[in-house]
Short mmCIF file of C-alpha atoms and ligand atoms in Angstrom, two decimals:
data_model
loop_
_atom_site.label_atom_id
_atom_site.label_comp_id
_atom_site.label_asym_id
_atom_site.label_seq_id
_atom_site.Cartn_x
_atom_site.Cartn_y
_atom_site.Cartn_z
CA MET A 29 -19.52 3.89 7.45
CA SER A 30 -16.86 1.32 6.54
CA TRP A 31 -14.14 2.08 4.04
CA GLN A 32 -14.99 -0.49 1.35
CA VAL A 33 -12.37 -2.33 -0.73
CA ASN A 34 -13.53 -4.52 -3.60
CA LEU A 35 -11.00 -7.00 -4.88
CA LEU A 36 -11.09 -8.63 -8.29
CA THR A 37 -8.71 -11.55 -8.06
CA LEU A 38 -8.12 -15.15 -9.06
CA PHE A 39 -7.13 -15.87 -5.45
CA PRO A 40 -9.81 -14.43 -3.12
CA GLU A 41 -8.66 -16.79 -0.36
CA MET A 42 -5.43 -14.76 -0.08
CA PHE A 43 -7.47 -12.03 1.65
CA PRO A 44 -7.49 -10.64 4.29
CA GLY A 45 -4.08 -12.33 4.71
CA THR A 46 -1.78 -10.16 6.77
CA LEU A 47 -4.54 -7.56 7.00
CA GLY A 48 -6.49 -9.91 9.29
CA GLN A 49 -3.87 -9.38 12.04
CA SER A 50 -2.88 -6.58 14.40
CA LEU A 51 -4.16 -3.03 13.78
CA SER A 52 -5.85 -3.76 10.45
CA GLY A 53 -7.33 -7.03 11.79
CA ARG A 54 -8.90 -5.28 14.76
CA ALA A 55 -10.19 -2.53 12.46
CA LEU A 56 -11.74 -5.20 10.22
CA GLU A 57 -13.48 -6.75 13.24
CA LYS A 58 -14.78 -3.31 14.21
CA ALA A 59 -15.98 -2.78 10.60
CA ILE A 60 -13.86 0.37 10.23
CA TRP A 61 -13.07 -1.14 6.86
CA SER A 62 -14.56 -4.04 4.96
CA TYR A 63 -13.76 -5.97 1.82
CA THR A 64 -15.39 -8.08 -0.84
CA ALA A 65 -13.11 -10.40 -2.78
CA LEU A 66 -14.68 -11.64 -6.01
CA ASN A 67 -13.13 -14.60 -7.77
CA ILE A 68 -12.81 -13.49 -11.39
CA ARG A 69 -13.06 -17.15 -12.39
CA ASP A 70 -16.67 -17.24 -11.14
CA TYR A 71 -17.52 -14.70 -13.88
CA ALA A 72 -16.12 -16.72 -16.80
CA PHE A 73 -18.52 -17.63 -19.58
CA ASP A 74 -17.60 -21.20 -20.47
CA LYS A 75 -17.86 -24.44 -18.56
CA HIS A 76 -14.07 -24.60 -18.15
CA LYS A 77 -14.14 -21.20 -16.39
CA THR A 78 -11.54 -19.76 -18.75
CA VAL A 79 -10.15 -16.41 -17.58
CA ASP A 80 -7.16 -15.98 -19.89
CA ASP A 81 -6.01 -16.49 -23.44
CA THR A 82 -2.90 -16.18 -25.59
CA PRO A 83 -1.79 -12.64 -26.54
CA PHE A 84 -2.69 -11.23 -29.95
CA GLY A 85 0.55 -10.54 -31.79
CA GLY A 86 2.25 -13.50 -30.18
CA GLY A 87 4.70 -13.68 -27.33
CA ALA A 88 5.05 -15.49 -24.06
CA GLY A 89 2.44 -15.95 -21.37
CA MET A 90 -1.28 -15.50 -21.09
CA VAL A 91 -3.48 -12.41 -20.85
CA MET A 92 -6.54 -12.06 -18.61
CA ARG A 93 -9.68 -11.55 -20.66
CA ALA A 94 -11.47 -8.19 -20.78
CA ASP A 95 -14.98 -9.66 -21.00
CA VAL A 96 -14.53 -11.86 -17.92
CA ILE A 97 -13.02 -9.06 -15.83
CA GLU A 98 -15.83 -6.71 -16.88
CA ASN A 99 -18.40 -9.31 -15.92
CA ALA A 100 -16.89 -9.49 -12.42
CA LEU A 101 -16.63 -5.70 -12.15
CA LEU A 102 -20.29 -5.23 -13.06
CA ALA A 103 -21.29 -7.56 -10.21
CA LEU A 104 -20.01 -5.00 -7.68
CA PRO A 105 -22.79 -2.76 -6.34
CA ASN A 106 -20.38 0.07 -5.45
CA PRO A 107 -17.03 -0.14 -7.26
CA GLY A 108 -15.88 3.42 -6.47
CA ARG A 109 -12.44 4.43 -7.74
CA LYS A 110 -11.01 1.68 -9.91
CA ILE A 111 -7.35 0.72 -9.70
CA TYR A 112 -5.35 -1.90 -11.56
CA LEU A 113 -2.19 -2.87 -9.65
CA SER A 114 0.52 -2.81 -12.28
CA PRO A 115 4.29 -2.29 -12.48
CA ARG A 116 3.78 0.38 -15.13
CA GLY A 117 1.43 2.45 -12.95
CA GLN A 118 1.89 5.62 -10.95
CA LEU A 119 4.15 4.83 -7.98
CA LEU A 120 2.20 4.50 -4.74
CA ASN A 121 3.13 7.21 -2.25
CA GLN A 122 1.71 8.70 0.92
CA SER A 123 -0.24 11.43 -0.86
CA LEU A 124 -2.00 8.88 -3.09
CA VAL A 125 -2.67 6.74 -0.01
CA LYS A 126 -4.37 9.73 1.63
CA GLU A 127 -6.47 10.31 -1.47
CA LEU A 128 -7.59 6.69 -1.62
CA VAL A 129 -8.52 6.49 2.02
CA ALA A 130 -10.77 9.52 1.51
CA GLU A 131 -12.79 7.59 -1.10
CA PRO A 132 -15.84 5.75 0.24
CA ALA A 133 -14.98 2.70 -1.88
CA ILE A 134 -12.19 1.49 -4.14
CA THR A 135 -11.86 -1.51 -6.43
CA LEU A 136 -8.50 -3.20 -6.83
CA LEU A 137 -7.93 -5.38 -9.87
CA CYS A 138 -5.17 -7.93 -9.23
CA GLY A 139 -3.47 -9.17 -12.37
CA ARG A 140 -1.76 -12.51 -12.91
CA TYR A 141 0.17 -14.00 -15.85
CA GLU A 142 1.27 -11.28 -18.32
CA GLY A 143 -1.44 -8.92 -17.10
CA VAL A 144 -4.89 -7.94 -18.33
CA ASP A 145 -6.38 -7.04 -21.72
CA GLN A 146 -5.91 -3.27 -22.11
CA ARG A 147 -9.49 -2.78 -23.30
CA VAL A 148 -11.09 -3.45 -19.93
CA LEU A 149 -8.82 -0.82 -18.35
CA ASP A 150 -9.77 1.71 -21.03
CA ALA A 151 -13.47 0.89 -21.02
CA HIS A 152 -13.86 1.26 -17.25
CA GLY A 153 -11.34 3.99 -16.46
CA PHE A 154 -8.96 1.97 -14.32
CA GLU A 155 -6.01 3.94 -12.94
CA GLU A 156 -2.77 1.98 -12.79
CA VAL A 157 -0.80 1.97 -9.54
CA SER A 158 2.57 0.35 -8.92
CA ILE A 159 4.09 -0.45 -5.53
CA GLY A 160 7.67 -0.24 -6.83
CA ASP A 161 10.04 -0.79 -9.71
CA TYR A 162 10.08 -4.56 -9.63
CA VAL A 163 7.76 -7.26 -10.97
CA LEU A 164 5.62 -9.41 -8.68
CA SER A 165 3.95 -12.60 -9.82
CA GLY A 166 0.52 -11.18 -9.02
CA GLY A 167 -1.35 -8.08 -7.93
CA GLU A 168 -2.60 -9.54 -4.62
CA PRO A 169 0.47 -8.69 -2.48
CA ALA A 170 0.50 -5.23 -4.07
CA ALA A 171 -3.18 -4.77 -3.18
CA MET A 172 -2.43 -5.77 0.42
CA ILE A 173 0.36 -3.24 0.67
CA LEU A 174 -1.84 -0.47 -0.72
CA MET A 175 -4.66 -1.46 1.65
CA ASP A 176 -2.36 -1.64 4.68
CA ALA A 177 -1.03 1.86 4.02
CA CYS A 178 -4.61 3.16 3.71
CA ILE A 179 -6.20 1.28 6.62
CA ARG A 180 -3.80 2.64 9.24
CA LEU A 181 -4.94 6.17 8.31
CA LEU A 182 -8.63 5.45 8.90
CA PRO A 183 -10.02 7.20 11.98
CA GLY A 184 -9.97 4.88 15.00
CA VAL A 185 -7.30 2.49 13.67
CA MET A 186 -4.19 3.98 15.29
CA GLY A 187 -4.32 5.04 18.93
CA ASN A 188 -3.23 8.59 18.22
CA GLU A 189 -4.82 10.27 15.20
CA ASN A 190 -1.75 12.48 14.73
CA THR A 191 0.74 9.62 14.56
CA ALA A 192 0.68 9.31 10.78
CA ASP A 193 1.46 12.99 10.26
CA ASN A 194 4.55 12.61 12.45
CA GLU A 195 5.97 9.72 10.48
CA SER A 196 8.11 9.55 7.37
CA PHE A 197 6.45 11.45 4.48
CA GLY A 198 3.98 13.01 6.97
CA THR A 199 2.78 16.60 6.82
CA ALA A 200 4.00 17.46 10.33
CA THR A 201 7.50 16.32 9.37
CA GLY A 202 7.50 18.30 6.11
CA GLY A 203 7.56 15.10 4.06
CA LEU A 204 10.98 14.13 5.42
CA LEU A 205 12.12 10.65 6.42
CA GLU A 206 11.81 10.03 10.12
CA TYR A 207 14.50 10.64 12.76
CA PRO A 208 15.98 7.60 14.62
CA HIS A 209 14.21 6.10 17.65
CA TYR A 210 15.64 4.89 20.95
CA THR A 211 14.15 3.22 24.04
CA ARG A 212 15.36 1.62 27.29
CA PRO A 213 17.94 0.58 28.30
CA ALA A 214 19.81 3.89 27.96
CA GLU A 215 23.13 2.02 27.86
CA TRP A 216 23.26 -1.15 25.79
CA THR A 217 26.15 -3.42 24.95
CA ALA A 218 25.84 -5.61 21.87
CA LYS A 219 27.01 -9.24 22.00
CA ASP A 220 30.31 -8.24 20.36
CA GLY A 221 31.10 -6.09 23.44
CA LYS A 222 30.56 -2.73 21.75
CA ALA A 223 28.65 -0.27 23.95
CA TYR A 224 25.96 2.01 22.54
CA ALA A 225 24.52 4.98 24.43
CA VAL A 226 21.33 6.90 23.65
CA PRO A 227 22.06 10.41 22.30
CA GLU A 228 22.27 12.56 25.44
CA ILE A 229 19.82 15.17 24.23
CA LEU A 230 16.98 12.62 24.33
CA THR A 231 17.35 12.12 28.08
CA SER A 232 17.82 15.85 28.82
CA GLY A 233 14.12 16.56 29.34
CA ASN A 234 14.46 19.68 27.13
CA HIS A 235 11.59 19.21 24.64
CA ALA A 236 12.51 22.13 22.40
CA LYS A 237 16.04 20.80 22.00
CA VAL A 238 14.76 17.27 21.42
CA ASP A 239 12.43 18.57 18.67
CA GLN A 240 15.29 20.48 17.03
CA TRP A 241 17.59 17.45 17.21
CA ARG A 242 14.93 15.24 15.64
CA LEU A 243 14.33 17.73 12.84
CA ASP A 244 18.07 17.99 12.15
CA GLN A 245 18.37 14.20 12.08
CA ALA A 246 15.36 13.88 9.76
CA LYS A 247 16.87 16.43 7.37
CA GLU A 248 20.26 14.74 7.41
CA ILE A 249 18.86 11.24 6.82
CA THR A 250 16.60 12.51 4.03
CA LYS A 251 19.47 14.36 2.36
CA GLU A 252 21.65 11.27 2.53
CA ARG A 253 19.09 8.63 1.52
CA ARG A 254 16.36 10.37 -0.44
CA PRO A 255 17.54 13.75 -1.76
CA ASP A 256 14.64 13.58 -4.25
CA LEU A 257 12.25 14.28 -1.34
CA LEU A 258 14.01 17.59 -0.69
CA LYS A 259 13.76 18.83 -4.25
CA ASP A 260 10.80 21.14 -3.65
CA LYS A 261 12.13 22.37 -0.31
CA THR A 262 15.13 24.57 -1.01
N1 SAM B 303 3.85 -8.32 -17.91
C1 SAM B 303 3.78 -7.35 -16.87
C2 SAM B 303 4.83 -6.27 -17.09
O1 SAM B 303 5.87 -6.57 -17.66
O2 SAM B 303 4.60 -5.11 -16.68
C3 SAM B 303 3.99 -7.99 -15.50
C4 SAM B 303 2.90 -8.91 -15.09
S1 SAM B 303 3.09 -9.53 -13.47
C5 SAM B 303 3.94 -11.04 -13.75
C6 SAM B 303 1.48 -10.06 -13.01
C7 SAM B 303 0.67 -9.06 -12.21
O3 SAM B 303 1.33 -8.74 -11.01
C8 SAM B 303 0.40 -7.74 -12.89
O4 SAM B 303 -0.66 -7.83 -13.78
C9 SAM B 303 0.09 -6.84 -11.70
O5 SAM B 303 -1.26 -6.93 -11.32
C10 SAM B 303 0.96 -7.45 -10.60
N2 SAM B 303 2.21 -6.68 -10.33
C11 SAM B 303 3.46 -7.07 -10.63
N3 SAM B 303 4.36 -6.16 -10.25
C12 SAM B 303 3.68 -5.16 -9.67
C13 SAM B 303 4.06 -3.92 -9.08
N4 SAM B 303 5.33 -3.53 -9.03
N5 SAM B 303 3.08 -3.13 -8.58
C14 SAM B 303 1.79 -3.51 -8.64
N6 SAM B 303 1.36 -4.67 -9.20
C15 SAM B 303 2.30 -5.49 -9.70
#
């Protein structure tokens, strides 16, 4: 059965976007995942297809209407877990990605303008999820990022099912950032004349030592760049 993503958006033509290429594109063709993008505007009630209005209490910008969004939501046969992409939401991380990919269906509400009327979020139990501490002009790129992170975890999408666990934030790596990678040529000279060699251990053929080196590197990089990830691992 396909992992189903329902999108509520004012720009359905933005999808599948980047998700139509490469791994996720092939998975879409194979129906490992599928999506339905509803244009919220099609669910407006007036002849002008109005989806937004000025905010009560004043202030800049426009707010997307609760009644129109609800009308679009109710048109979905299987909404599943409902998420509003929003800068004030829970930060997306690998453990939330794993949770979402385990759901049979999710619905992603993509905001525009100042955002959406709070009442539709409350009435339909939308969770809020943010992709980072910055403000985008719309929820569509955020939805694509969330979907990309989920799709690559679906069975049959990546060649090796264990790959994801061996990456940054993976369970096999203890949630650390990943060690550095190297490939051929073993000796490489950059255009400025500086020569770079591959760390010797990686060409030694000693797998136990390679594993230890990679673990040490992962710990060092995590300590330097993201000490917050080590907090629970004293
Ligand atoms: N007024 C909102 C605020 O200050 O929090 C920002 C609205 S933003 C211009 C329009 C839409 O982009 C939001 O409704 C949301 O769907 C999406 N968006 C913006 N930043 C986001 C982020 N960091 N994560 C997820 N969605 C985001």
